Coordinates of C-alpha atoms in Angstrom, one line a residue:
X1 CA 16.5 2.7 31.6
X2 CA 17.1 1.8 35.5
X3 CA 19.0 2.3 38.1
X4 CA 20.7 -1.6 39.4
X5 CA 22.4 -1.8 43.3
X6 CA 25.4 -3.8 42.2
X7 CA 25.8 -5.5 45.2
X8 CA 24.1 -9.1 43.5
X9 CA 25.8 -9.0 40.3
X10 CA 26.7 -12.4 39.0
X11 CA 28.7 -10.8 35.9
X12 CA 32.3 -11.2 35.6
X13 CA 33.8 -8.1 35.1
X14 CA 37.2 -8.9 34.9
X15 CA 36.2 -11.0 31.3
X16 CA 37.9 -9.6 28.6
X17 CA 38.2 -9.8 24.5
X18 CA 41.3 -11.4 24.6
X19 CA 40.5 -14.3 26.9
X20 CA 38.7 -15.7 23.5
X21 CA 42.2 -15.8 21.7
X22 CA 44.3 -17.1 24.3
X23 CA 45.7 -20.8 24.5
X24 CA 43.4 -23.0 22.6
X25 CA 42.2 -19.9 20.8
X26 CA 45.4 -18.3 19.8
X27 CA 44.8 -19.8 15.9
X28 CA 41.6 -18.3 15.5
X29 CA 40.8 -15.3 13.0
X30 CA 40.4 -12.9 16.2
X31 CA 36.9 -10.6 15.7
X32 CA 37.0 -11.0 19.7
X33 CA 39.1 -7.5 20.5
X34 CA 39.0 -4.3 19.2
X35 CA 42.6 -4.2 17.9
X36 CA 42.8 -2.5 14.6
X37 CA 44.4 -5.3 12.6
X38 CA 47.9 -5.0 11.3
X39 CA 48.8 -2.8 13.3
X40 CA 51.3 -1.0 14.8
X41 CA 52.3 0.1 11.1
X42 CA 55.9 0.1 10.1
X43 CA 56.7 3.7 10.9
X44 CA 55.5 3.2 14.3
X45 CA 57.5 0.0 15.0
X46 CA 60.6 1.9 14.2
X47 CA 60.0 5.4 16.7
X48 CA 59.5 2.7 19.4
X49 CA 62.6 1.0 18.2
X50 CA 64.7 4.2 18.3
X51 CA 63.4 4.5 22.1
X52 CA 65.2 1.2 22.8
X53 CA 68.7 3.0 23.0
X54 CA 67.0 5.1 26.4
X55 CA 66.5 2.5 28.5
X56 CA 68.9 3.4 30.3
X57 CA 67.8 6.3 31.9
X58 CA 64.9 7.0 33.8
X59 CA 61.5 7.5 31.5
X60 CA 61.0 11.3 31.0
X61 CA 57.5 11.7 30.1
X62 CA 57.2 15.5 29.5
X63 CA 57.7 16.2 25.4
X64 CA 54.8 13.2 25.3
X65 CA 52.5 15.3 27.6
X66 CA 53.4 18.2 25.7
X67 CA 52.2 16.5 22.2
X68 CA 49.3 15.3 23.9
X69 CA 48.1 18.4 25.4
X70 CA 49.2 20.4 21.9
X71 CA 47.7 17.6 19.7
X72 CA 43.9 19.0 22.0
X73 CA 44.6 22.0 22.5
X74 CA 45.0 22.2 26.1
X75 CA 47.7 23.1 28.4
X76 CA 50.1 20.2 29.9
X77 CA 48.7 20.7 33.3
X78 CA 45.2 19.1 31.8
X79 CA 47.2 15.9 31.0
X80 CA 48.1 13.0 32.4
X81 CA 49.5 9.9 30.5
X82 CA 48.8 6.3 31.7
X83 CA 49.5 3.1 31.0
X84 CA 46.6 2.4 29.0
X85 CA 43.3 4.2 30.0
X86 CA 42.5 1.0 32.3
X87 CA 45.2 2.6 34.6
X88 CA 43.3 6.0 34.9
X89 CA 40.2 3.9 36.2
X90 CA 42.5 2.4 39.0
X91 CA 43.3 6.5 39.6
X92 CA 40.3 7.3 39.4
X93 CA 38.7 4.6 41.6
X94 CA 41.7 5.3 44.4
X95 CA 42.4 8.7 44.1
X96 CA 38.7 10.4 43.9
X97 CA 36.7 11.2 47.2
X98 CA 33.1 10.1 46.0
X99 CA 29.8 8.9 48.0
X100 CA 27.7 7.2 44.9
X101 CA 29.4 6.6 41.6
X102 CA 27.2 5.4 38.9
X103 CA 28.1 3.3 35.9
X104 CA 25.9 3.5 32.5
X105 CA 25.6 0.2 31.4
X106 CA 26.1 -2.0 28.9
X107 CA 29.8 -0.6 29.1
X108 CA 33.5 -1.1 29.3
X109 CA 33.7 -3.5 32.5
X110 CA 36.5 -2.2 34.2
X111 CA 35.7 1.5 35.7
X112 CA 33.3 -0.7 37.8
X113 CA 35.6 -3.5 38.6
X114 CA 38.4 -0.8 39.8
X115 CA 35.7 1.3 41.6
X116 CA 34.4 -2.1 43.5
X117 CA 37.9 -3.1 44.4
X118 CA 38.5 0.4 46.0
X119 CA 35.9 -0.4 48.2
X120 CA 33.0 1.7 46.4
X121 CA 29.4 0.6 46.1
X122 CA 28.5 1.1 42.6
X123 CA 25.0 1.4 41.0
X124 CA 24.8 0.9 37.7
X125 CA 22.2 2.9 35.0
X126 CA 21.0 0.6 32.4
X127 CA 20.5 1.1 28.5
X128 CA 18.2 -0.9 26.9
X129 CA 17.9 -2.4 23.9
X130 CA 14.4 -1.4 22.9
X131 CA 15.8 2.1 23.4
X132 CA 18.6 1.2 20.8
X133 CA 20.9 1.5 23.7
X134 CA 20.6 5.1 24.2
X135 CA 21.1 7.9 27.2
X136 CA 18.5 9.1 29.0
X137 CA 20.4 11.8 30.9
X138 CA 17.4 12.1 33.1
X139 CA 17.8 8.5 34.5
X140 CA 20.8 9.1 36.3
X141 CA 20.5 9.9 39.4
X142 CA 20.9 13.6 40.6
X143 CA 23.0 12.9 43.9
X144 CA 25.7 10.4 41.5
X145 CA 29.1 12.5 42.0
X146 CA 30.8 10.0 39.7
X147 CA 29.5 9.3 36.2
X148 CA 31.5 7.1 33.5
X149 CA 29.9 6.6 30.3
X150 CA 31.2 4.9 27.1
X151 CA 31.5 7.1 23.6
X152 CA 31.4 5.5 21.4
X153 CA 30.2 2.9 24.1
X154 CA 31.7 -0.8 24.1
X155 CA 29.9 -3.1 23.3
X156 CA 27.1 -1.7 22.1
X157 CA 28.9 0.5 19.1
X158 CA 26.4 3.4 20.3
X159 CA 27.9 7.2 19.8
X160 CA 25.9 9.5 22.1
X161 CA 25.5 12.9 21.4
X162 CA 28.3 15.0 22.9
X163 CA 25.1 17.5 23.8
X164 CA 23.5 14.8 25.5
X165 CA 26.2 13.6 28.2
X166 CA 27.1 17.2 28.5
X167 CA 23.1 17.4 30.5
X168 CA 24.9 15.0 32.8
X169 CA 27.6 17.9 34.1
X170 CA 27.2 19.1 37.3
X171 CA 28.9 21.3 40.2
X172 CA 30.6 18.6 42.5
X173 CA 30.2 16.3 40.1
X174 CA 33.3 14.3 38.3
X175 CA 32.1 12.9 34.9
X176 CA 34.5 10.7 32.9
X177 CA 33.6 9.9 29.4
X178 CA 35.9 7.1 28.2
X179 CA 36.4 8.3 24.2
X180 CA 39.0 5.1 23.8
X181 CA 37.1 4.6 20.4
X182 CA 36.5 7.8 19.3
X183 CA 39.4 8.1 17.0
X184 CA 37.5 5.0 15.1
X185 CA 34.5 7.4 14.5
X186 CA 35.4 9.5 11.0
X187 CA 35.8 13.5 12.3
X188 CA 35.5 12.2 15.4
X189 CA 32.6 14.1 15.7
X190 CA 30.5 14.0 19.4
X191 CA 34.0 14.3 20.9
X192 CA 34.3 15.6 24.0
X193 CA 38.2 15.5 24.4
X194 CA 39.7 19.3 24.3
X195 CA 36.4 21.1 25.9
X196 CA 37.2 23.1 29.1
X197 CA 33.7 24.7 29.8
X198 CA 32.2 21.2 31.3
X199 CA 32.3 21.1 34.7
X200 CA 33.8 17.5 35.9
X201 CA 34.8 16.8 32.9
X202 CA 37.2 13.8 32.6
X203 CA 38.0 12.2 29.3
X204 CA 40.1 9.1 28.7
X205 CA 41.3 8.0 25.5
X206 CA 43.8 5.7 24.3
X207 CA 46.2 4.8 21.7
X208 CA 46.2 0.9 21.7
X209 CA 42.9 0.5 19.6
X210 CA 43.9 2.2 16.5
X211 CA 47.5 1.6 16.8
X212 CA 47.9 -1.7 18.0
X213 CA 49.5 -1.2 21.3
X214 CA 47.8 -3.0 23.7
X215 CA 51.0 -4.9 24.7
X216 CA 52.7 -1.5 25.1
X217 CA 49.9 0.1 27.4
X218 CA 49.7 3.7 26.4
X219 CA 46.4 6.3 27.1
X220 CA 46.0 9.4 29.1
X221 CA 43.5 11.6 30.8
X222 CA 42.5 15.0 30.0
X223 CA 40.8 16.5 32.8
X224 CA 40.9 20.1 35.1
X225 CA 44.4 20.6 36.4
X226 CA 43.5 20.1 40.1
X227 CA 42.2 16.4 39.4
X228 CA 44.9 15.4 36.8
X229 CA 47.2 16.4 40.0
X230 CA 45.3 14.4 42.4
X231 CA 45.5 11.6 39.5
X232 CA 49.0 12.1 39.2
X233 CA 49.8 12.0 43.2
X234 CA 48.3 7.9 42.8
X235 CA 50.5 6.8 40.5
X236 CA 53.5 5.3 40.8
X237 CA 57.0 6.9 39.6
X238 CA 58.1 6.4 36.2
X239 CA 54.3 4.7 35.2
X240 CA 54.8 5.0 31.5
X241 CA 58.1 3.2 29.9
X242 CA 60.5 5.1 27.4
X243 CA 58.7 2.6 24.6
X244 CA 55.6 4.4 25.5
X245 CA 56.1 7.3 25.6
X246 CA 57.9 7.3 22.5
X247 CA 54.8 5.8 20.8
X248 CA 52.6 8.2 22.5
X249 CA 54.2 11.3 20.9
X250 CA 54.5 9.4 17.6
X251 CA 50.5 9.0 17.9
X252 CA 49.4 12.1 18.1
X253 CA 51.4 13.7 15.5
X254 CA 49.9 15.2 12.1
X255 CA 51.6 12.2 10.3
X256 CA 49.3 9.7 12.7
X257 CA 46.4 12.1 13.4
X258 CA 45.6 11.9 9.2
X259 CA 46.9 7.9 9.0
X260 CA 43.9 7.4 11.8
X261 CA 41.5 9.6 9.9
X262 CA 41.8 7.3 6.7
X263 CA 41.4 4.4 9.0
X264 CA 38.7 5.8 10.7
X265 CA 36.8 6.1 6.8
X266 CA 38.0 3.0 6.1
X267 CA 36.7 0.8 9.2
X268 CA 33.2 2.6 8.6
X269 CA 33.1 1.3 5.2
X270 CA 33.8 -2.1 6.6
X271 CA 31.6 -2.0 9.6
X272 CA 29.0 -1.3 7.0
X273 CA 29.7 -4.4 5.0
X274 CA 29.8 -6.5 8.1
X275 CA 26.3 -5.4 8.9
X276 CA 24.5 -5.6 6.0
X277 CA 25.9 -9.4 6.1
X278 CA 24.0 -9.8 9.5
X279 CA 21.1 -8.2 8.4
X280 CA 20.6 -11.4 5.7
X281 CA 20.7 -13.4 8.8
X282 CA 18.0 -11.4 9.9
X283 CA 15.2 -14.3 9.5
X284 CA 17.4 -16.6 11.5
X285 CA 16.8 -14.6 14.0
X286 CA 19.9 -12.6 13.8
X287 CA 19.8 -9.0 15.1
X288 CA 22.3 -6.1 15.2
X289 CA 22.3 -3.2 17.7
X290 CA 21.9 -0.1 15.3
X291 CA 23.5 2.6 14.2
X292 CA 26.3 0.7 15.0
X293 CA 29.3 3.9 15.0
X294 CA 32.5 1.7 16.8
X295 CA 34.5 -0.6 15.1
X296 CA 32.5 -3.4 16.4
X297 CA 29.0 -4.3 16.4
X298 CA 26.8 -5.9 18.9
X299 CA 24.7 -8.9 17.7
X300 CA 21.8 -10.8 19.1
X301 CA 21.0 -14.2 18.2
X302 CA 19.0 -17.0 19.8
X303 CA 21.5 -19.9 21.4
X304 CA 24.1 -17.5 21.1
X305 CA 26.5 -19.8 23.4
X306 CA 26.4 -22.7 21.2
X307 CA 26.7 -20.8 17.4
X308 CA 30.4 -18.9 19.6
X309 CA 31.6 -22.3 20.1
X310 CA 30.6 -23.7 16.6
X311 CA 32.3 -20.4 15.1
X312 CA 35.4 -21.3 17.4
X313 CA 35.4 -25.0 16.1
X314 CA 35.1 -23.0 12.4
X315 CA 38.2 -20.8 13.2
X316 CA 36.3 -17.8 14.1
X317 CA 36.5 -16.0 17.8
X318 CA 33.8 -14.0 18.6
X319 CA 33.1 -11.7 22.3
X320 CA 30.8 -13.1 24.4
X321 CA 28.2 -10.5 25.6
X322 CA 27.0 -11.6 29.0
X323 CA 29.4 -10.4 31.1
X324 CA 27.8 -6.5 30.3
X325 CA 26.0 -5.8 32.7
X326 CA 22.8 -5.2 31.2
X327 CA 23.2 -7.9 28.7
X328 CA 22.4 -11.3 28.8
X329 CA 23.6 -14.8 27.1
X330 CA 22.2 -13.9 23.7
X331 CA 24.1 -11.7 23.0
X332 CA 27.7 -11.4 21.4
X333 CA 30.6 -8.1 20.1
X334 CA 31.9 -8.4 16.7
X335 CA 34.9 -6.7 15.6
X336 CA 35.0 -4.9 12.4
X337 CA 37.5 -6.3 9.9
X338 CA 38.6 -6.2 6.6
X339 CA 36.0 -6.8 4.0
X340 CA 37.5 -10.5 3.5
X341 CA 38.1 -11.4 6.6
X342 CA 33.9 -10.7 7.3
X343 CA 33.1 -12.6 4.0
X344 CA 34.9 -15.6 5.2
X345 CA 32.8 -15.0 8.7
X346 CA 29.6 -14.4 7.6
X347 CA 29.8 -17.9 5.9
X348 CA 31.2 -19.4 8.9
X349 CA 28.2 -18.0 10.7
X350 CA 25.6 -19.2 8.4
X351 CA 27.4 -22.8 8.7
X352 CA 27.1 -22.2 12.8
X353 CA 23.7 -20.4 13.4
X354 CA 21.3 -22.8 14.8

């Protein structure tokens, strides 16, 4: 691991999964974002439906707080819900008092874009590959009063033990774990949402992954009351739309807890399947960034540039990897699909590989 000064950076943060399926890429079989697929279910089409006849009045957010905070255990006054977790990095970038914030990289791009356009220098700590991209709690620096860390990280599908980023808690120290995957991981086990004995601690999760919401924008923070407050004094009124809120309480009810658990078993099964097909590809210089635990994997192959394109021209959209800081053009995410879907692009692959 290492500690990067930001200031240099030539990545483009602002590069996202979907950018691969827009315009010319709308046709494509999408393995480019990590949307569950066929999603949002029927059921949940309909409670958001139902919200419809409330648009009307004002958004009143407080029975989806209340779920929220029930659904972990935690009093309403650790919640706060967003629209989408990329909105609690803006809060968090605006709102927070901090002298040297520190990124763990290869990560989610956007806590460091929003911390950058607030005017914060960033440094960045990064994982490396021959580490199997794994913390090193000791490599981030001691004076860092803002931490954000991944789990299960995007892109690099690595779950970190919760005991692990817990060493990185300190007094005076805000730590934000971004856990927008973890209801991917079966059990979500190494979760850190719900725990009220870590100092700092700020957790972030969101409900457009498994649900297929990112058009709605729904997520929340669960952090100690007097930061969700300062949080909460940033936003806007009325942040979260009736729609929204609707489908956040729907989300975290027993019904949908136990739906996601099944999906959770399900996309593990599949992610397995999708990596043993890489692992043929293996003396074509084909490598995958194991234990892969997301529902994505991260792959390394040689010309990776041209086999994305000659995927693309095979129907198949695939994440480019190099704007991660950390990672470099060789490197590209995968979404876990159905078992058919990743038959169809496994042989796609094989056709593009150079």
């Amino acid at each position: 691991m290492r500690t990067e000064d930001t200031g240099a950076s030539g990545h483009d943060l602002r590069h996202h999964g979907d950018a691969e399926v827009r315009d010319d890429g709308a046709a494509l079989v999408d393995l480019a974002v990590n949307v569950r697929a066929d999603t949002p279910p029927p059921w949940l089409r309909e409670e958001i439906a139902v919200s419809l006849s409330s648009l009307a009045a004002y958004p009143d957010g407080r029975a989806a707080r209340a779920a929220v905070a029930a659904r972990h255990g935690l009093p309403v006054e650790r919640v706060l819900l967003t629209a989408g977790a990329a909105e609690a990095f803006v809060l968090l970038a605006r709102a927070l008092k901090v002298r040297r914030p520190v990124i763990v990289h290869p990560q989610f791009t956007e806590p460091e874009a929003a911390l950058r356009d607030a005017g914060h220098t960033v440094d960045r700590v990064l994982l490396r590959e021959e580490d199997g991209f794994r913390l090193d709690p000791a490599a981030v620096p001691e004076d860092a009063d803002l931490v954000v860390i991944g789990n299960p990280t995007n892109p690099t599908s690595v779950l970190h033990p919760a005991a692990a980023i817990v060493r990185l808690a300190r007094p005076g120290r805000v730590l934000v774990v971004d856990e927008a995957f973890m209801d991917a991981v079966p059990g979500e086990r190494e979760a850190l949402a719900g725990r009220t004995d870590v100092p700092g601690l700020v957790v972030l999760r969101s409900l457009t992954k498994t649900w297929g919401l990112a058009g709605l924008r729904i997520g929340y923070v669960l952090a100690p009351s007097e930061i969700v407050a300062e949080l909460e004094r940033a936003q806007p009124l009325w942040p979260v739309s009736t729609p929204a809120l609707a489908a956040a309480q729907a989300c975290v009810a027993s019904r949908a807890l136990a739906e996601a658990g099944h999906a959770a078993h399900r996309i593990a099964a599949d992610r397995a399947h999708l990596v043993a097909g890489l692992r043929a590809f293996a003396d074509r210089g084909v490598r995958v960034a194991e234990p892969a635990e997301g529902p994505f994997v991260l792959v390394r192959m040689a010309g990776a540039a041209e086999v994305r394109h000659r995927l693309r021209d095979l129907g198949y959209a695939v994440r480019r990897g190099d704007t991660f800081p950390g990672l470099g053009a060789e490197w590209v995410r995968v979404a876990v699909r159905d078992r058919g879907t990743v038959s169809g692009f496994l042989s796609a692959l094989s056709a593009a590989l150079l």
